[in-house]
Coordinates of C-alpha atoms in Angstrom, one line a residue:
Chain A
X201 CA 0.3 0.0 0.1
X202 CA 1.2 3.3 -0.6
X203 CA 0.2 6.3 1.3
X204 CA -1.6 7.7 -1.0
X205 CA -4.0 4.7 -1.2
X206 CA -5.5 6.6 3.0
X207 CA -6.4 9.5 0.6
X208 CA -8.5 7.4 -1.9
X209 CA -10.1 5.8 0.8
X210 CA -10.9 9.1 2.7
X211 CA -12.4 10.1 -0.9
X212 CA -14.1 7.1 -1.6
X213 CA -15.7 7.0 1.9
X214 CA -16.4 10.9 2.8
X215 CA -16.3 12.9 -0.6
X216 CA -17.6 16.0 0.7
X217 CA -16.5 17.1 4.1
X218 CA -14.0 19.3 4.3
X219 CA -10.2 17.7 4.1
X220 CA -7.9 20.9 4.8
X221 CA -8.9 24.4 5.5
X222 CA -11.6 26.5 7.5
X223 CA -15.2 24.9 7.2
X224 CA -15.6 27.9 4.5
X225 CA -13.3 27.6 2.0
X226 CA -11.5 24.5 2.8
X227 CA -11.3 21.9 0.4
X228 CA -12.8 18.4 0.9
X229 CA -11.6 14.7 0.3
X230 CA -12.4 14.5 -3.3
X231 CA -10.6 17.9 -3.9
X232 CA -7.7 17.2 -2.2
X233 CA -7.5 13.9 -4.2
X234 CA -8.0 15.7 -7.2
X235 CA -4.9 18.1 -6.2
X236 CA -3.3 15.0 -5.5
X237 CA -3.5 13.2 -8.9
X238 CA -3.1 16.6 -10.5
X239 CA 0.5 17.0 -8.8
X240 CA 1.3 13.6 -9.4
X241 CA 0.8 13.8 -13.5
X242 CA 2.8 17.1 -13.2
X243 CA 5.8 15.4 -11.3
X244 CA 5.6 12.8 -13.7
X245 CA 6.3 14.9 -16.6
X246 CA 8.6 17.2 -14.7
X247 CA 12.5 17.5 -15.7
X248 CA 15.5 19.8 -15.1
X249 CA 17.2 19.7 -18.6
X250 CA 16.4 16.1 -19.7
X251 CA 16.4 14.4 -16.5
X252 CA 13.1 13.1 -15.3
X253 CA 12.6 14.7 -11.3
X254 CA 13.6 12.0 -9.2
X255 CA 12.0 13.3 -6.0
X256 CA 9.6 16.6 -4.7
X257 CA 10.8 18.5 -2.4
X258 CA 9.3 21.0 -0.4
X259 CA 11.4 24.4 1.7
X260 CA 8.1 26.2 2.9
X261 CA 6.7 27.0 5.8
X262 CA 2.8 25.1 6.7
X263 CA 0.0 25.7 4.3
X264 CA -2.6 23.8 2.7
X265 CA -0.6 22.6 0.3
X266 CA 1.7 20.5 2.5
X267 CA -0.9 17.6 1.9
X268 CA -1.1 18.0 -1.5
X269 CA 2.2 17.5 -2.1
X270 CA 2.7 14.7 0.5
X271 CA -0.1 12.7 -1.0
X272 CA 1.3 13.8 -4.8
X273 CA 4.0 12.6 -4.4
X274 CA 2.9 9.4 -3.4
X275 CA 0.8 8.7 -6.4
X276 CA 4.2 9.8 -8.6
X277 CA 6.0 7.0 -7.0
X278 CA 8.6 9.9 -5.7
X279 CA 9.7 10.3 -2.5
X280 CA 8.2 13.6 -0.2
X281 CA 11.0 15.5 0.9
X282 CA 10.3 18.4 3.2
X283 CA 13.1 20.6 4.3
X284 CA 14.3 23.1 7.2
X285 CA 13.5 26.7 5.7
X286 CA 15.2 27.9 9.2
X287 CA 18.8 26.6 8.1
X288 CA 21.4 28.9 7.1
X289 CA 21.5 29.8 3.5
X290 CA 24.8 27.7 2.3
X291 CA 23.6 24.9 4.5
X292 CA 20.4 25.0 3.1
X293 CA 21.6 25.0 -0.7
X294 CA 23.4 22.1 0.0
X295 CA 20.8 20.1 1.2
X296 CA 18.6 21.3 -1.4
X297 CA 21.4 20.1 -4.1
X298 CA 21.7 16.2 -2.5
X299 CA 17.8 15.8 -4.2
X300 CA 18.7 16.7 -7.4
X301 CA 17.3 16.0 -9.7
X302 CA 14.4 17.2 -7.9
X303 CA 11.5 19.4 -8.1
X304 CA 11.4 22.0 -5.1
X305 CA 8.4 24.1 -3.9
X306 CA 9.2 27.0 -1.8
X307 CA 8.1 29.8 0.3
X308 CA 9.2 33.5 -2.7
X309 CA 11.8 34.3 -0.1
X310 CA 13.2 30.6 -0.2
X311 CA 13.4 30.9 -3.5
X312 CA 16.1 34.2 -3.7
X313 CA 17.9 32.5 -0.8
X314 CA 18.4 29.1 -3.1
X315 CA 19.4 30.9 -6.1
X316 CA 20.5 29.3 -9.4
X317 CA 20.1 25.8 -7.7
X318 CA 21.5 23.1 -10.5
X319 CA 19.7 20.0 -10.9
X320 CA 16.3 21.6 -9.2
X321 CA 12.9 22.8 -10.8
X322 CA 12.4 25.4 -8.6
X323 CA 9.0 26.6 -8.0
X324 CA 7.2 29.3 -5.5
X325 CA 3.9 27.6 -3.6
X326 CA 1.6 30.1 -5.9
X327 CA 3.0 29.2 -8.8
X328 CA 2.6 25.6 -8.4
X329 CA -0.8 25.9 -8.0
X330 CA -0.9 27.7 -10.9
X331 CA 0.8 24.8 -12.9
X332 CA -1.8 22.4 -11.0
X333 CA -4.8 24.8 -11.9
X334 CA -3.8 24.7 -15.7
X335 CA -3.9 20.5 -16.0
X336 CA -7.1 19.0 -17.0
X337 CA -9.3 17.0 -14.2
X338 CA -7.0 14.0 -13.2
X339 CA -8.4 10.9 -14.0
X340 CA -8.4 7.4 -11.9
X341 CA -5.4 5.7 -12.8
X342 CA -6.3 2.9 -15.4
X343 CA -5.0 0.3 -13.5
X344 CA -2.7 0.8 -10.7
X345 CA -4.2 -2.7 -9.3
X346 CA -2.5 -5.6 -9.2
X347 CA -0.3 -6.3 -6.4
X348 CA 2.9 -4.6 -6.2
X349 CA 5.8 -5.5 -3.5
X350 CA 7.7 -2.2 -5.1
X351 CA 4.7 0.0 -4.2
X352 CA 5.8 -1.3 -0.9
X353 CA 8.9 -0.9 -0.5
X354 CA 9.2 2.4 -2.2
X355 CA 10.1 5.5 -0.1
X356 CA 7.1 7.8 1.0
X357 CA 9.4 10.4 2.9
X358 CA 12.9 11.6 3.0
X359 CA 13.2 13.5 6.4
X360 CA 16.4 15.0 7.2
X361 CA 17.8 14.8 10.6
X362 CA 19.8 17.2 12.4
X363 CA 23.1 16.0 12.8
X364 CA 24.9 16.8 15.7
X365 CA 28.4 16.2 13.7
X366 CA 28.4 16.1 10.0
X367 CA 26.0 16.3 7.3
X368 CA 22.7 15.6 7.9
X369 CA 21.5 11.9 7.5
X370 CA 18.3 11.5 4.9
X371 CA 16.0 9.1 7.1
X372 CA 13.8 6.7 4.9
X373 CA 10.5 6.0 5.7
X374 CA 8.7 3.7 3.0
X375 CA 5.4 3.5 2.6
X376 CA 4.9 0.1 4.4
X377 CA 6.5 2.5 7.4
X378 CA 3.8 4.5 7.3
X379 CA 0.8 2.6 6.1
X380 CA 1.9 0.2 9.2
X381 CA 1.9 3.2 11.7
X382 CA -1.6 4.7 10.4
X383 CA -3.7 1.1 10.3
X384 CA -2.3 0.7 13.4
X385 CA -3.2 3.6 15.8
X386 CA -5.7 5.0 13.8
X387 CA -9.3 4.4 12.8
X388 CA -10.9 4.6 9.2
X389 CA -13.8 7.2 9.4
X390 CA -13.9 7.1 12.8
X391 CA -13.9 11.3 13.7
X392 CA -17.2 12.9 14.1
X393 CA -17.6 15.3 11.4
X394 CA -17.1 18.8 13.7
X395 CA -13.5 17.3 14.4
X396 CA -10.8 19.4 13.3
X397 CA -6.9 19.1 14.3
X398 CA -4.7 22.3 14.3
X399 CA -1.0 21.7 13.0
X400 CA 2.0 24.0 14.3
X401 CA 5.0 21.5 13.8
X402 CA 6.3 22.1 11.3
X403 CA 6.3 20.4 7.5
X404 CA 10.0 18.7 8.1
X405 CA 8.9 16.9 11.6
X406 CA 8.0 13.5 11.5
X407 CA 4.8 14.8 13.7
X408 CA 4.2 16.9 10.4
X409 CA 3.7 14.1 8.4
X410 CA 1.8 11.9 10.7
X411 CA -0.6 14.5 11.5
X412 CA -1.3 14.5 7.7
X413 CA -1.8 10.8 7.1
X414 CA -3.6 10.8 10.9
X415 CA -6.5 13.0 10.4
X416 CA -7.3 12.1 6.6
X417 CA -7.5 8.0 7.6
X418 CA -9.8 9.6 10.5
X419 CA -12.0 12.1 8.4
X420 CA -10.9 14.9 10.3
X421 CA -9.9 18.3 9.6
X422 CA -6.7 19.7 8.9
X423 CA -5.6 23.1 10.3
X424 CA -2.3 24.6 9.8
X425 CA -0.5 27.6 11.1
X426 CA 2.3 29.1 9.4
X427 CA 4.8 28.0 12.0
X428 CA 3.8 28.2 15.8
X429 CA 3.4 31.5 17.6
X430 CA 1.5 31.0 21.1
X431 CA -1.5 34.2 20.5
X432 CA -2.7 32.7 17.1
X433 CA -2.8 28.7 18.4
X434 CA -4.9 29.9 21.1
X435 CA -7.0 32.5 18.6
X436 CA -7.0 29.8 15.7
X437 CA -8.1 26.6 17.8
X438 CA -10.9 29.2 18.9
X439 CA -11.7 30.7 15.7
X440 CA -11.8 26.9 14.3
X441 CA -13.5 25.4 16.8
X442 CA -10.6 22.7 17.3
X443 CA -10.8 19.6 18.9
X444 CA -7.3 17.6 18.4
X445 CA -4.2 19.4 18.8
X446 CA -0.3 17.9 18.9
X447 CA 2.4 20.2 20.5
X448 CA 5.7 20.0 22.0
X449 CA 6.5 20.4 25.6
X450 CA 7.5 24.3 25.0
X451 CA 4.7 24.9 22.9
X452 CA 2.3 23.7 25.5
X453 CA 3.7 25.9 28.5
X454 CA 3.4 29.0 26.1
X455 CA 0.0 28.2 25.2
X456 CA -1.0 28.1 28.8
X457 CA 0.6 31.4 29.0
X458 CA -2.1 33.1 26.8
X459 CA -4.7 31.0 28.1
X460 CA -3.9 32.3 31.9
X461 CA -3.5 36.2 30.6
X462 CA -6.7 36.2 28.8
X463 CA -8.9 34.3 30.1
X464 CA -10.0 31.5 27.3
X465 CA -11.1 28.3 28.0
X466 CA -11.7 26.5 24.2
X467 CA -14.9 24.8 25.1
X468 CA -14.4 23.0 22.1
X469 CA -10.8 21.2 22.3
X470 CA -11.2 17.7 23.4
X471 CA -7.4 15.7 22.4
X472 CA -4.3 17.5 23.3
X473 CA -1.0 15.4 22.3
X474 CA 2.1 16.5 23.8
X475 CA 6.1 14.5 22.5
X476 CA 8.5 15.7 21.1
X477 CA 10.6 16.1 24.4
X478 CA 10.5 15.2 28.1
X479 CA 7.3 17.1 29.4
X480 CA 8.0 18.8 32.9
X481 CA 5.2 17.8 35.6
X482 CA 4.9 21.2 36.4
X483 CA 3.9 21.8 32.7
X484 CA 1.0 19.2 32.6
X485 CA -0.5 19.9 36.0
X486 CA -0.9 23.3 35.6
X487 CA -2.3 22.1 31.8
X488 CA -4.8 19.7 33.8
X489 CA -5.7 22.1 35.8
X490 CA -6.1 25.3 32.9
X491 CA -8.1 23.0 30.6
X492 CA -9.6 19.9 33.1
X493 CA -12.3 19.3 29.8
X494 CA -9.4 18.0 27.7
X495 CA -7.9 15.0 27.1
X496 CA -3.6 14.4 27.4
X497 CA -1.8 12.2 26.1
X498 CA 2.2 12.0 25.9
X499 CA 3.6 10.4 23.4
X500 CA 7.3 8.9 22.3
X501 CA 8.3 8.5 19.3
X502 CA 11.1 9.4 16.7
X503 CA 11.3 10.2 12.7
X504 CA 13.0 6.8 12.6
X505 CA 9.5 4.9 13.7
X506 CA 7.5 6.9 11.8
X507 CA 5.9 8.4 14.8
X508 CA 4.7 7.2 17.9
X509 CA 5.5 4.1 19.4
X510 CA 4.7 4.9 23.1
X511 CA 1.9 6.5 24.8
X512 CA 0.6 7.8 27.8
X513 CA -3.5 8.0 27.7
X514 CA -6.0 10.1 29.3
X515 CA -7.3 7.7 31.6
X516 CA -3.4 7.4 32.7
X517 CA -2.9 11.2 33.4
X518 CA -6.7 10.6 35.2
X519 CA -5.0 7.6 37.3
X520 CA -1.5 9.6 37.8
X521 CA -2.9 12.7 39.2
X522 CA -5.4 11.7 41.2
X523 CA -3.4 9.4 42.9
X524 CA -1.7 9.0 46.3
X525 CA 0.6 5.8 45.4
X526 CA 4.1 7.2 44.6
X527 CA 4.3 4.3 41.9
X528 CA 1.4 5.9 39.7
X529 CA 1.8 9.4 40.4
X530 CA 5.4 9.1 38.7
X531 CA 3.7 8.0 36.1
X532 CA 3.1 11.6 34.9
X533 CA 6.7 11.7 34.2
X534 CA 6.6 8.7 31.9
X535 CA 5.8 8.1 28.2
X536 CA 3.4 5.4 28.9
X537 CA 3.5 1.7 27.5
X538 CA 4.1 0.7 24.3
X539 CA 1.6 0.6 21.2
X540 CA -0.3 -2.5 20.8
X541 CA 1.7 -5.0 18.1
X542 CA 4.6 -3.4 18.7
X543 CA 7.7 -4.9 20.2
X544 CA 9.4 -2.7 23.1
X545 CA 12.7 -3.7 25.4
X546 CA 15.0 -1.9 27.5
X547 CA 18.6 -3.5 26.9
X548 CA 22.3 -3.4 28.4
X549 CA 25.3 -2.1 26.2
X550 CA 26.0 -5.9 25.2
X551 CA 22.6 -5.6 23.9
X552 CA 20.7 -8.6 26.5
X553 CA 17.4 -7.0 27.7
X554 CA 17.9 -6.2 31.4
X555 CA 15.4 -6.5 34.4
X556 CA 11.9 -4.6 35.3
X557 CA 13.3 -1.0 36.8
X558 CA 17.5 -1.4 35.2
X559 CA 18.2 1.2 32.9
X560 CA 19.5 0.7 29.3
X561 CA 18.7 1.6 25.9
X562 CA 15.2 1.6 24.2
X563 CA 15.2 -1.1 21.3
X564 CA 11.7 -1.9 19.3
X565 CA 10.2 -3.5 16.4
X566 CA 7.3 -3.6 14.5
X567 CA 5.7 -2.1 11.2
X568 CA 6.3 0.9 11.7
X569 CA 10.4 1.0 12.4
X570 CA 12.3 1.8 9.7
X571 CA 16.0 2.4 11.1
X572 CA 17.0 3.2 7.9
X573 CA 19.3 5.9 6.2
X574 CA 19.6 6.9 2.4
X575 CA 22.9 5.5 1.7
X576 CA 24.0 3.6 4.6
X577 CA 21.3 0.5 4.7
X578 CA 20.5 -0.1 8.5
X579 CA 17.5 -1.8 9.2
X580 CA 17.9 -5.2 9.6
X581 CA 21.6 -6.0 10.9
X582 CA 19.0 -7.0 14.2
X583 CA 16.4 -9.1 13.0
X584 CA 14.1 -5.5 12.6
X585 CA 15.3 -4.1 15.9
X586 CA 16.1 -0.7 16.0
X587 CA 18.1 0.4 19.0
X588 CA 16.8 4.5 19.5
X589 CA 20.1 5.7 21.7
X590 CA 17.4 6.6 24.4
X591 CA 18.0 5.6 27.8
X592 CA 15.3 4.5 30.3
X593 CA 13.6 1.9 31.9
X594 CA 10.3 -0.1 32.4
X595 CA 8.2 -0.9 35.4
X596 CA 6.3 -3.1 36.4
X597 CA 3.1 -1.9 34.8
X598 CA 5.2 -1.8 31.2
X599 CA 5.2 2.4 31.5
X600 CA 8.3 3.7 29.7
X601 CA 10.3 6.1 31.9
X602 CA 13.1 8.1 29.3
X603 CA 15.9 9.6 30.4
X604 CA 17.9 11.0 28.0
X605 CA 19.5 10.1 24.8
X606 CA 22.9 8.3 25.5
X607 CA 24.9 10.1 23.7
X608 CA 24.4 12.5 26.5
X609 CA 25.5 10.4 29.3
X610 CA 27.9 12.1 31.6
X611 CA 31.1 9.9 32.4
X612 CA 32.4 11.0 35.5
X613 CA 35.2 8.9 37.1
X614 CA 34.2 5.8 35.3
X615 CA 31.0 6.3 36.8
X616 CA 27.8 6.9 34.0
X617 CA 25.8 9.4 34.9
X618 CA 22.1 10.5 33.3
X619 CA 21.9 14.1 32.9
X620 CA 18.1 13.4 33.2
X621 CA 18.3 11.8 36.5
X622 CA 20.1 15.3 37.9
X623 CA 17.5 17.7 35.7
X624 CA 14.7 16.1 37.7
X625 CA 15.8 16.6 40.8
X626 CA 16.6 20.2 40.0
X627 CA 13.5 21.1 38.0
X628 CA 11.6 19.8 41.1
X629 CA 13.5 22.7 43.6
X630 CA 11.0 25.9 43.6
X631 CA 13.3 28.7 42.6
X632 CA 13.9 26.1 39.1
X633 CA 12.1 27.0 36.0
X634 CA 14.1 25.3 33.5
X635 CA 17.3 23.0 34.0
X636 CA 19.5 21.7 31.6
X637 CA 22.6 19.6 32.5
X638 CA 25.5 18.5 30.6
X639 CA 29.0 17.2 30.7
X640 CA 32.2 19.6 30.5
X641 CA 36.0 17.6 30.0
X642 CA 37.3 17.7 33.4
X643 CA 41.5 17.1 33.9
X644 CA 40.7 14.7 37.4
X645 CA 37.6 13.6 36.3
X646 CA 37.2 13.0 32.6
X647 CA 34.1 14.3 33.0
X648 CA 32.1 16.9 35.2
X649 CA 28.8 17.7 35.5
X650 CA 27.3 21.2 34.2
X651 CA 24.2 22.9 35.4
X652 CA 22.2 25.5 33.5
X653 CA 19.6 26.7 35.8
X654 CA 16.8 29.4 34.6
X655 CA 15.8 30.6 38.0
X656 CA 12.2 31.5 38.8
X657 CA 13.5 33.2 41.9
X658 CA 16.2 34.0 44.2
X659 CA 18.5 31.1 44.5
X660 CA 22.3 30.2 45.1
X661 CA 24.4 27.7 43.2
X662 CA 25.0 26.0 46.9
X663 CA 21.7 25.5 47.2
X664 CA 20.9 23.7 44.3
X665 CA 24.4 21.9 45.0
X666 CA 22.7 20.8 48.2
X667 CA 19.4 19.9 46.5
X668 CA 20.8 17.6 44.9
X669 CA 23.4 15.9 47.0
X670 CA 20.8 15.1 49.9
X671 CA 18.3 13.8 47.0
X672 CA 21.3 11.8 44.6
X673 CA 24.6 10.7 45.1
X674 CA 27.5 13.2 45.7
X675 CA 28.8 12.1 42.0
X676 CA 25.9 13.8 40.8
X677 CA 26.5 17.6 42.6
X678 CA 26.7 19.7 39.9
X679 CA 30.4 21.0 40.2
X680 CA 29.2 24.3 38.6
X681 CA 25.9 25.8 38.2
X682 CA 25.4 28.6 36.1
X683 CA 22.5 30.9 36.1
X684 CA 20.7 32.2 32.4
X685 CA 17.8 34.1 30.9
X686 CA 17.2 31.3 28.4
X687 CA 18.4 27.6 27.1
X688 CA 18.7 27.2 23.9
X689 CA 15.5 25.3 22.2
X690 CA 15.4 24.6 18.5
X691 CA 12.0 25.2 17.3
X692 CA 10.6 22.0 18.1
X693 CA 11.0 22.0 21.2
X694 CA 14.5 19.7 21.3
X695 CA 17.2 21.3 24.0
X696 CA 20.0 22.3 22.3
X697 CA 22.6 20.0 24.2
X698 CA 25.4 20.5 22.0
X699 CA 25.4 24.3 22.1
X700 CA 25.6 23.8 25.9
X701 CA 28.2 21.8 26.1
X702 CA 30.1 24.0 23.9
X703 CA 29.5 26.6 26.7
X704 CA 30.1 24.7 29.5
X705 CA 33.4 23.7 27.6
X706 CA 35.1 27.2 27.7
X707 CA 34.2 27.7 30.5
X708 CA 35.7 25.0 31.8
X709 CA 38.7 25.6 30.8
X710 CA 39.2 28.4 32.6
Chain B
X136 CA 9.5 -6.2 29.3
X137 CA 6.3 -8.1 28.0
X138 CA 6.5 -8.3 24.8
X139 CA 3.2 -7.3 23.8
X140 CA 1.5 -10.1 21.0
X141 CA -1.9 -9.0 19.7
X142 CA -4.8 -12.1 20.3
X143 CA -7.0 -12.5 17.7
X144 CA -10.6 -14.3 17.9
X145 CA -10.7 -16.7 15.5
X146 CA -13.8 -18.1 16.4
X147 CA -13.4 -21.4 18.2
X148 CA -11.7 -24.6 16.8
X149 CA -10.9 -24.5 12.9
X150 CA -13.2 -25.8 10.2
X151 CA -11.9 -27.6 7.6
X152 CA -11.5 -26.7 4.3
X153 CA -13.5 -28.2 1.8
X154 CA -14.3 -26.4 -1.5
X155 CA -18.0 -24.8 -2.1
X156 CA -19.6 -27.2 -4.8
X157 CA -20.6 -24.5 -7.4
X158 CA -17.7 -22.6 -7.5
X159 CA -14.5 -23.1 -9.2
X160 CA -11.7 -23.4 -6.7
X161 CA -9.1 -20.9 -7.6
X162 CA -5.9 -21.1 -5.6
X163 CA -3.6 -17.9 -5.9
X164 CA -1.2 -15.7 -4.6
X165 CA -2.2 -13.2 -3.1
X166 CA 0.8 -10.9 -2.4
X167 CA 1.1 -8.1 0.8
X168 CA -0.1 -4.9 -1.2
X169 CA -2.6 -6.1 -3.7
X170 CA -5.9 -5.3 -4.5
X171 CA -9.1 -7.2 -4.9
X172 CA -12.6 -7.1 -6.6
X173 CA -15.4 -8.8 -5.2
X174 CA -17.5 -10.6 -8.6
X175 CA -20.8 -10.2 -6.3
X176 CA -20.9 -7.0 -4.7
X177 CA -19.5 -3.4 -4.5
X178 CA -16.5 -5.5 -1.9
X179 CA -12.3 -4.2 -2.6
X180 CA -9.6 -5.4 -0.7
X181 CA -6.2 -4.1 0.0
X182 CA -4.2 -7.5 1.2
X183 CA -2.0 -5.9 4.2
X184 CA -0.4 -9.2 4.6
X185 CA 0.0 -12.0 2.4
X186 CA 0.2 -15.9 3.3
X187 CA 3.0 -17.1 1.8
X188 CA 1.0 -19.9 0.4
X189 CA -1.8 -20.0 -2.5
X190 CA -5.1 -19.1 -1.5
X191 CA -8.5 -19.5 -2.6
X192 CA -9.9 -15.9 -1.6
X193 CA -13.9 -15.2 -2.1
X194 CA -16.2 -12.6 -1.7
X195 CA -19.6 -13.9 -0.8
X196 CA -19.0 -17.4 -1.8
X197 CA -17.3 -16.7 -5.0
X198 CA -13.5 -16.1 -6.0
X199 CA -12.6 -12.6 -5.8
X200 CA -10.6 -11.5 -8.8
X201 CA -7.5 -8.9 -9.0
X202 CA -8.3 -5.7 -9.0
X203 CA -8.6 -4.2 -12.7
X204 CA -9.0 -7.3 -14.2
X205 CA -12.3 -7.7 -15.8
X206 CA -14.7 -10.7 -15.0
X207 CA -18.2 -11.9 -15.1
X208 CA -20.4 -11.0 -12.1
X209 CA -21.6 -13.5 -10.3
X210 CA -25.1 -14.3 -8.0
X211 CA -23.9 -14.0 -3.5
X212 CA -24.1 -17.1 -2.2
X213 CA -27.1 -16.2 0.9
X214 CA -24.4 -18.2 2.9
X215 CA -21.8 -15.7 2.8
X216 CA -23.7 -12.9 3.1
X217 CA -22.7 -11.1 6.3
X218 CA -21.4 -8.0 5.0
X219 CA -18.1 -6.4 5.5
X220 CA -17.2 -2.8 6.7
X221 CA -15.3 -0.2 5.4
X222 CA -11.6 0.3 7.0
X223 CA -11.9 -2.7 9.1
X224 CA -9.4 -5.5 8.6
X225 CA -10.7 -9.2 8.4
X226 CA -7.8 -11.9 9.3
X227 CA -7.3 -15.7 8.8
X228 CA -4.7 -15.8 11.5
X229 CA -3.4 -19.6 11.4
X230 CA -3.2 -18.6 7.1
X231 CA -1.2 -14.9 7.9
X232 CA -3.7 -13.6 5.8
X233 CA -5.1 -9.6 6.7
X234 CA -7.1 -7.5 4.4
X235 CA -8.2 -4.0 5.0
X236 CA -11.3 -3.6 3.1
X237 CA -11.7 -0.3 1.1
X238 CA -14.9 -0.5 -0.4
X239 CA -17.7 -2.4 1.6
X240 CA -20.2 -4.8 0.4
X241 CA -22.5 -7.6 1.1
X242 CA -20.6 -10.5 0.7
X243 CA -18.5 -12.4 3.2
X244 CA -15.3 -12.4 2.8
X245 CA -13.9 -16.1 2.8
X246 CA -10.7 -18.2 1.9
X247 CA -12.6 -21.0 0.4
X248 CA -15.2 -22.0 3.0
X249 CA -13.6 -20.5 6.1
X250 CA -14.7 -16.9 6.9
X251 CA -12.4 -14.3 7.8
X252 CA -13.0 -12.7 11.3
X253 CA -13.0 -8.9 11.6
X254 CA -9.9 -8.1 13.7
X255 CA -10.4 -6.5 16.7
X256 CA -8.6 -3.3 17.3
X257 CA -8.8 -1.3 20.7
X258 CA -9.1 2.4 19.6
X259 CA -5.8 4.6 20.4
X260 CA -6.5 7.8 21.4
X261 CA -4.6 10.3 19.0
X262 CA -1.1 10.9 19.1
X263 CA -0.8 13.5 15.9

């Protein structure tokens, strides 16, 4: 199955329902299918010089064109490649060039930044729209029927991951991975006609891709914000009577600030899913208090796993918040349980499964797990098991607790120290608003523990060191605590530890 | 870690496969990703998981045909008229066959005379 088939089903089953955009002026599933098929016929005949294009790439903000491109690429049988428009000009030029020969749809300012791009046919979003309008109405392909393993195996989406070193890697998501994910997580046509999902994550993020597929297959209207702004998000959620949304924790914090400031309650909102990074307990507790009518989901997933692999359900949230049992209450910090049909294990450094409660690396296997990078092979060396490089443990009931990236582990005097463990203790201090812990080279210990803290009230370095010392162990006590105004995050709320490590390095050498 | 296995209700004991008298038996390879059409009604399916051996895939008691091929319409067998629902998956665990109904119809999906079962999938909260 290719992902385009999901749209064909939606257009067959719910042709006149609004698929994308506002209730007035949005396009229906039948229209979305027509536009996607036109896109496919355009892509099939497009060429750069004499060479037919092999990819449909995009460097643009979110817009109603995004689902058209995703499904259009699928029908044309070429990968869809949404890329990060926030990259510096030279990095962006390098990245887009890697897709040649390709058709590239861009935001007008991006066209100027890219300039004369070799091997690329560049169109602005509106130029692309004009081209589609000129094409004759798309016909249903005469015979795309008889079973084709090539379709299953073909690449649906390429997502460039932000490598900390070297050039970005292109994560490969084949049609079978994404289809498997949708079939195991979404139910066809199950959304009510009033349901609408607000998408504000960037289009080059896996959550931006899975949002489209889930919403279309479920029959839930997609509403886009060009990019996330808290005020805009709240206004759109209210005006469009949004019922569902996915946000990263930093977005949620800012949304709550707006709600608190202007007293908006968002009565239409029923489901809010959070993911893309650890959810501070203080933020989710505040969210549950300010939006008591909303079902909260905390999801964990990776680009390489076609999005969500584990989730904390609304029932889990309610049980945790109202429980006196510390073990149940602690689940507010967990990412819930693995999806049914997916295998998940915690393994030690040798690749052997560990006992319940023991920390190790998270490994997953299942139809949605790709774990493959372009030009690097991958995937099947371990019998389909994919090592996530995330560390964590499972509790007795199978709830998954994450403690950070394995690559972020601090090795101090031969002891492995998880920054997440220290951050968890520090964030619980009433004077700490945000915190990040990294390692810095140390002559005596190999690495030392350095904490960056955004304080919410007055507190001293000594007080925070003591706070950690009495709760963990002396080796975990930060040798240095730096007070800062903000921590560096990327636009999806991921903490940029690399930036802090470099900063810590500079101060460590003084 | 407890490995999670999805359990299916295959309706008690396994029935013996015997071909129907009025239908020509046609076993074919039903490959993952292939699409099939009913000859008795509107049913269309997509193969989510194809079995390794050739099977006699039917709808409404009559052999299904590969989507896009021509066929002669047949009369539905009343014994195979329970119908299907669009977007639901139907399985035969023993064969390792899983079908997604992309267009619903009035016939029952079966392999020879053994009916497929509706896959019981618990709805998950939306996380996207």
